[in-house]
Amino acid sequence: MDDKARALAALRDTFDQWKNLTTRLREPEAVAPLDGGLSVKDVVAHLRAWQMVSIARLEAAQSGREPVLPGWVAGGDPDADSDEETDAFNARIYETYRAQPWPEARRAWRDGFMRLIALAEAIPAETLADRMRYPWLNGYALIDVLWGTANHHREHLEELA
C-alpha cells in the first residue's frame, strides 16, 4: 500500500469512527458541555473549520492557484507554530459556530469530510507527495495535509473517549 492509499485509509477509518459517534447522539447530548466546557457539537464545528483549510489547499492544488482560506483565518497563518495564534483561531471558530444547530454542524462536517476524501482521491500520489510543488505549503506536501486532518480528528476523538 502506497502513502496515498494509507492516508486515504486512515481518513476513511477516522471518518467512520466520528460518524459512528455523531450518529448516536441526539441534540441534547451533542450540545451538553463536557469537561472543559465545550460540547461534542463544538468539537465537530472546530474540526469542520480546520477541515475547511485542508479543503482549500486541495482545491487550490487541483486548480493551480493559491488557497482561498476561510474567513475565520482573517489574514493569519493557520500553520503558525504559536499557541497564542492557534488559541486565537480556535476562539474565532467557537464564536463563529457556537450558535450553529447540531444537525447543521454535523452535516457540514460530514459533507466536508467526504469532499476532502474525494479531492484527495482525485490528486495523483506523486503530486500529493511532492514537497516542492506548492510553495504556500512551506515545505510540506499535500499528503501531510491529509495526515494532519486524520490526526487532528483522532486527537479530539481520544479526548472524548
Coordinates of N, CA and C in Angstrom, one line a residue, residues 55-128:
I55 N -9.4 21.5 2.8 CA -10.1 21.5 1.6 C -9.7 22.6 0.7
A56 N -9.5 23.8 1.2 CA -9.0 25.0 0.4 C -7.6 24.6 -0.2
R57 N -6.8 24.0 0.5 CA -5.5 23.6 0.0 C -5.6 22.6 -1.2
L58 N -6.4 21.6 -1.0 CA -6.6 20.5 -2.0 C -7.3 21.1 -3.2
E59 N -8.3 22.0 -3.0 CA -8.9 22.7 -4.2 C -7.9 23.6 -4.9
A60 N -7.0 24.3 -4.2 CA -6.0 25.1 -4.8 C -5.1 24.3 -5.6
A61 N -4.7 23.1 -5.1 CA -3.8 22.2 -5.8 C -4.4 21.8 -7.1
Q62 N -5.7 21.5 -7.1 CA -6.3 21.0 -8.3 C -6.5 22.1 -9.3
S63 N -6.7 23.3 -8.9 CA -6.9 24.4 -9.9 C -5.7 25.2 -10.1
G64 N -4.6 24.9 -9.5 CA -3.3 25.6 -9.8 C -3.3 27.0 -9.3
R65 N -3.8 27.3 -8.2 CA -3.9 28.6 -7.6 C -3.5 28.6 -6.1
E66 N -3.4 29.7 -5.5 CA -3.2 29.8 -4.1 C -4.5 29.4 -3.3
P67 N -4.4 28.9 -2.2 CA -5.7 28.5 -1.4 C -6.4 29.8 -1.0
V68 N -7.8 29.6 -1.0 CA -8.7 30.7 -0.5 C -9.1 30.2 0.8
L69 N -8.5 30.7 1.9 CA -8.8 30.2 3.2 C -10.1 30.8 3.8
P70 N -10.7 30.0 4.7 CA -12.0 30.5 5.3 C -11.8 31.8 6.1
G71 N -12.9 32.5 6.2 CA -12.9 33.9 6.8 C -12.3 33.9 8.2
W72 N -12.5 32.8 9.0 CA -12.0 32.9 10.4 C -10.5 33.0 10.5
V73 N -9.8 32.7 9.4 CA -8.3 32.8 9.4 C -8.0 34.3 9.5
A74 N -8.8 35.1 8.9 CA -8.7 36.6 9.0 C -7.2 37.1 8.8
G75 N -6.6 36.6 7.7 CA -5.2 37.1 7.4 C -4.1 36.5 8.2
G76 N -4.4 35.6 9.2 CA -3.4 35.0 10.0 C -2.8 33.8 9.2
D77 N -1.9 33.1 9.9 CA -1.3 31.9 9.3 C -1.7 30.7 10.1
P78 N -2.6 29.9 9.5 CA -3.1 28.7 10.2 C -2.0 27.7 10.5
D79 N -0.8 27.9 9.9 CA 0.3 27.0 10.2 C 1.2 27.5 11.2
A80 N 0.9 28.7 11.8 CA 1.8 29.3 12.8 C 2.0 28.3 13.9
D81 N 3.3 28.3 14.3 CA 3.6 27.4 15.4 C 3.6 28.1 16.7
S82 N 2.5 28.8 16.9 CA 2.3 29.6 18.1 C 1.0 29.2 18.8
D83 N 1.1 28.9 20.1 CA -0.1 28.5 20.9 C -1.0 29.7 20.9
E84 N -0.5 30.9 21.0 CA -1.3 32.1 21.1 C -2.1 32.3 19.8
E85 N -1.5 32.1 18.7 CA -2.2 32.3 17.4 C -3.3 31.1 17.3
T86 N -2.9 29.9 17.6 CA -3.8 28.8 17.5 C -5.0 29.0 18.4
D87 N -4.7 29.5 19.6 CA -5.8 29.7 20.6 C -6.7 30.8 20.0
A88 N -6.2 31.8 19.4 CA -7.0 32.9 18.8 C -7.9 32.4 17.7
F89 N -7.3 31.5 16.8 CA -8.1 30.9 15.8 C -9.2 30.1 16.4
N90 N -8.9 29.3 17.3 CA -9.9 28.4 17.9 C -11.0 29.2 18.6
A91 N -10.7 30.4 19.2 CA -11.7 31.2 19.8 C -12.6 31.8 18.7
R92 N -12.0 32.2 17.6 CA -12.8 32.7 16.5 C -13.7 31.7 15.9
I93 N -13.2 30.4 15.8 CA -14.0 29.3 15.3 C -15.2 29.1 16.3
Y94 N -14.9 29.1 17.6 CA -16.0 28.9 18.5 C -17.1 30.0 18.4
E95 N -16.6 31.2 18.3 CA -17.6 32.4 18.2 C -18.4 32.3 16.9
T96 N -17.7 31.9 15.9 CA -18.4 31.8 14.6 C -19.5 30.7 14.6
Y97 N -19.2 29.6 15.2 CA -20.1 28.4 15.0 C -20.9 28.0 16.3
R98 N -20.7 28.7 17.4 CA -21.4 28.3 18.6 C -22.9 28.3 18.6
A99 N -23.5 29.1 17.8 CA -25.0 29.1 17.7 C -25.5 28.1 16.6
Q100 N -24.6 27.5 15.9 CA -25.0 26.6 14.8 C -25.7 25.4 15.4
P101 N -26.9 25.0 14.9 CA -27.6 23.8 15.4 C -26.8 22.6 15.2
W102 N -27.0 21.6 16.0 CA -26.3 20.3 15.9 C -26.4 19.6 14.6
P103 N -27.7 19.5 14.1 CA -27.8 18.8 12.8 C -27.0 19.5 11.6
E104 N -27.0 20.8 11.7 CA -26.3 21.6 10.7 C -24.7 21.4 10.8
A105 N -24.3 21.4 12.1 CA -22.8 21.3 12.3 C -22.4 19.9 11.9
R106 N -23.2 18.9 12.2 CA -22.8 17.5 11.9 C -22.8 17.3 10.3
R107 N -23.9 17.9 9.7 CA -24.0 17.7 8.2 C -22.8 18.5 7.5
A108 N -22.5 19.6 8.0 CA -21.3 20.4 7.4 C -20.0 19.6 7.6
W109 N -19.8 19.1 8.7 CA -18.6 18.3 9.0 C -18.6 17.0 8.1
R110 N -19.7 16.3 8.0 CA -19.8 15.1 7.2 C -19.6 15.4 5.7
D111 N -20.3 16.4 5.2 CA -20.1 16.7 3.8 C -18.7 17.2 3.5
G112 N -18.1 18.0 4.4 CA -16.8 18.5 4.2 C -15.8 17.3 4.2
F113 N -16.0 16.4 5.1 CA -15.0 15.2 5.2 C -15.1 14.4 3.9
M114 N -16.3 14.2 3.4 CA -16.5 13.5 2.1 C -15.9 14.3 1.0
R115 N -16.0 15.6 1.0 CA -15.3 16.4 -0.1 C -13.8 16.3 0.0
L116 N -13.3 16.3 1.2 CA -11.8 16.2 1.4 C -11.3 14.9 0.8
I117 N -12.0 13.8 1.1 CA -11.6 12.5 0.6 C -11.7 12.4 -0.9
A118 N -12.8 13.0 -1.5 CA -13.0 13.0 -2.9 C -11.8 13.8 -3.6
L119 N -11.5 14.9 -3.0 CA -10.4 15.7 -3.6 C -9.1 15.0 -3.5
A120 N -8.8 14.3 -2.4 CA -7.6 13.6 -2.2 C -7.5 12.4 -3.2
E121 N -8.6 11.8 -3.4 CA -8.6 10.6 -4.3 C -8.3 11.1 -5.8
A122 N -8.7 12.3 -6.1 CA -8.5 12.8 -7.5 C -7.1 13.3 -7.8
I123 N -6.3 13.5 -6.7 CA -4.9 14.0 -6.9 C -4.0 12.8 -7.0
P124 N -3.1 12.8 -8.0 CA -2.2 11.7 -8.1 C -1.2 11.6 -6.9
A125 N -0.8 10.4 -6.6 CA 0.0 10.1 -5.5 C 1.3 10.9 -5.5
E126 N 1.9 11.0 -6.7 CA 3.2 11.7 -6.8 C 3.0 13.2 -6.5
T127 N 1.8 13.8 -6.9 CA 1.5 15.2 -6.6 C 1.3 15.4 -5.1
L128 N 0.6 14.4 -4.5 CA 0.4 14.5 -3.0 C 1.7 14.5 -2.3

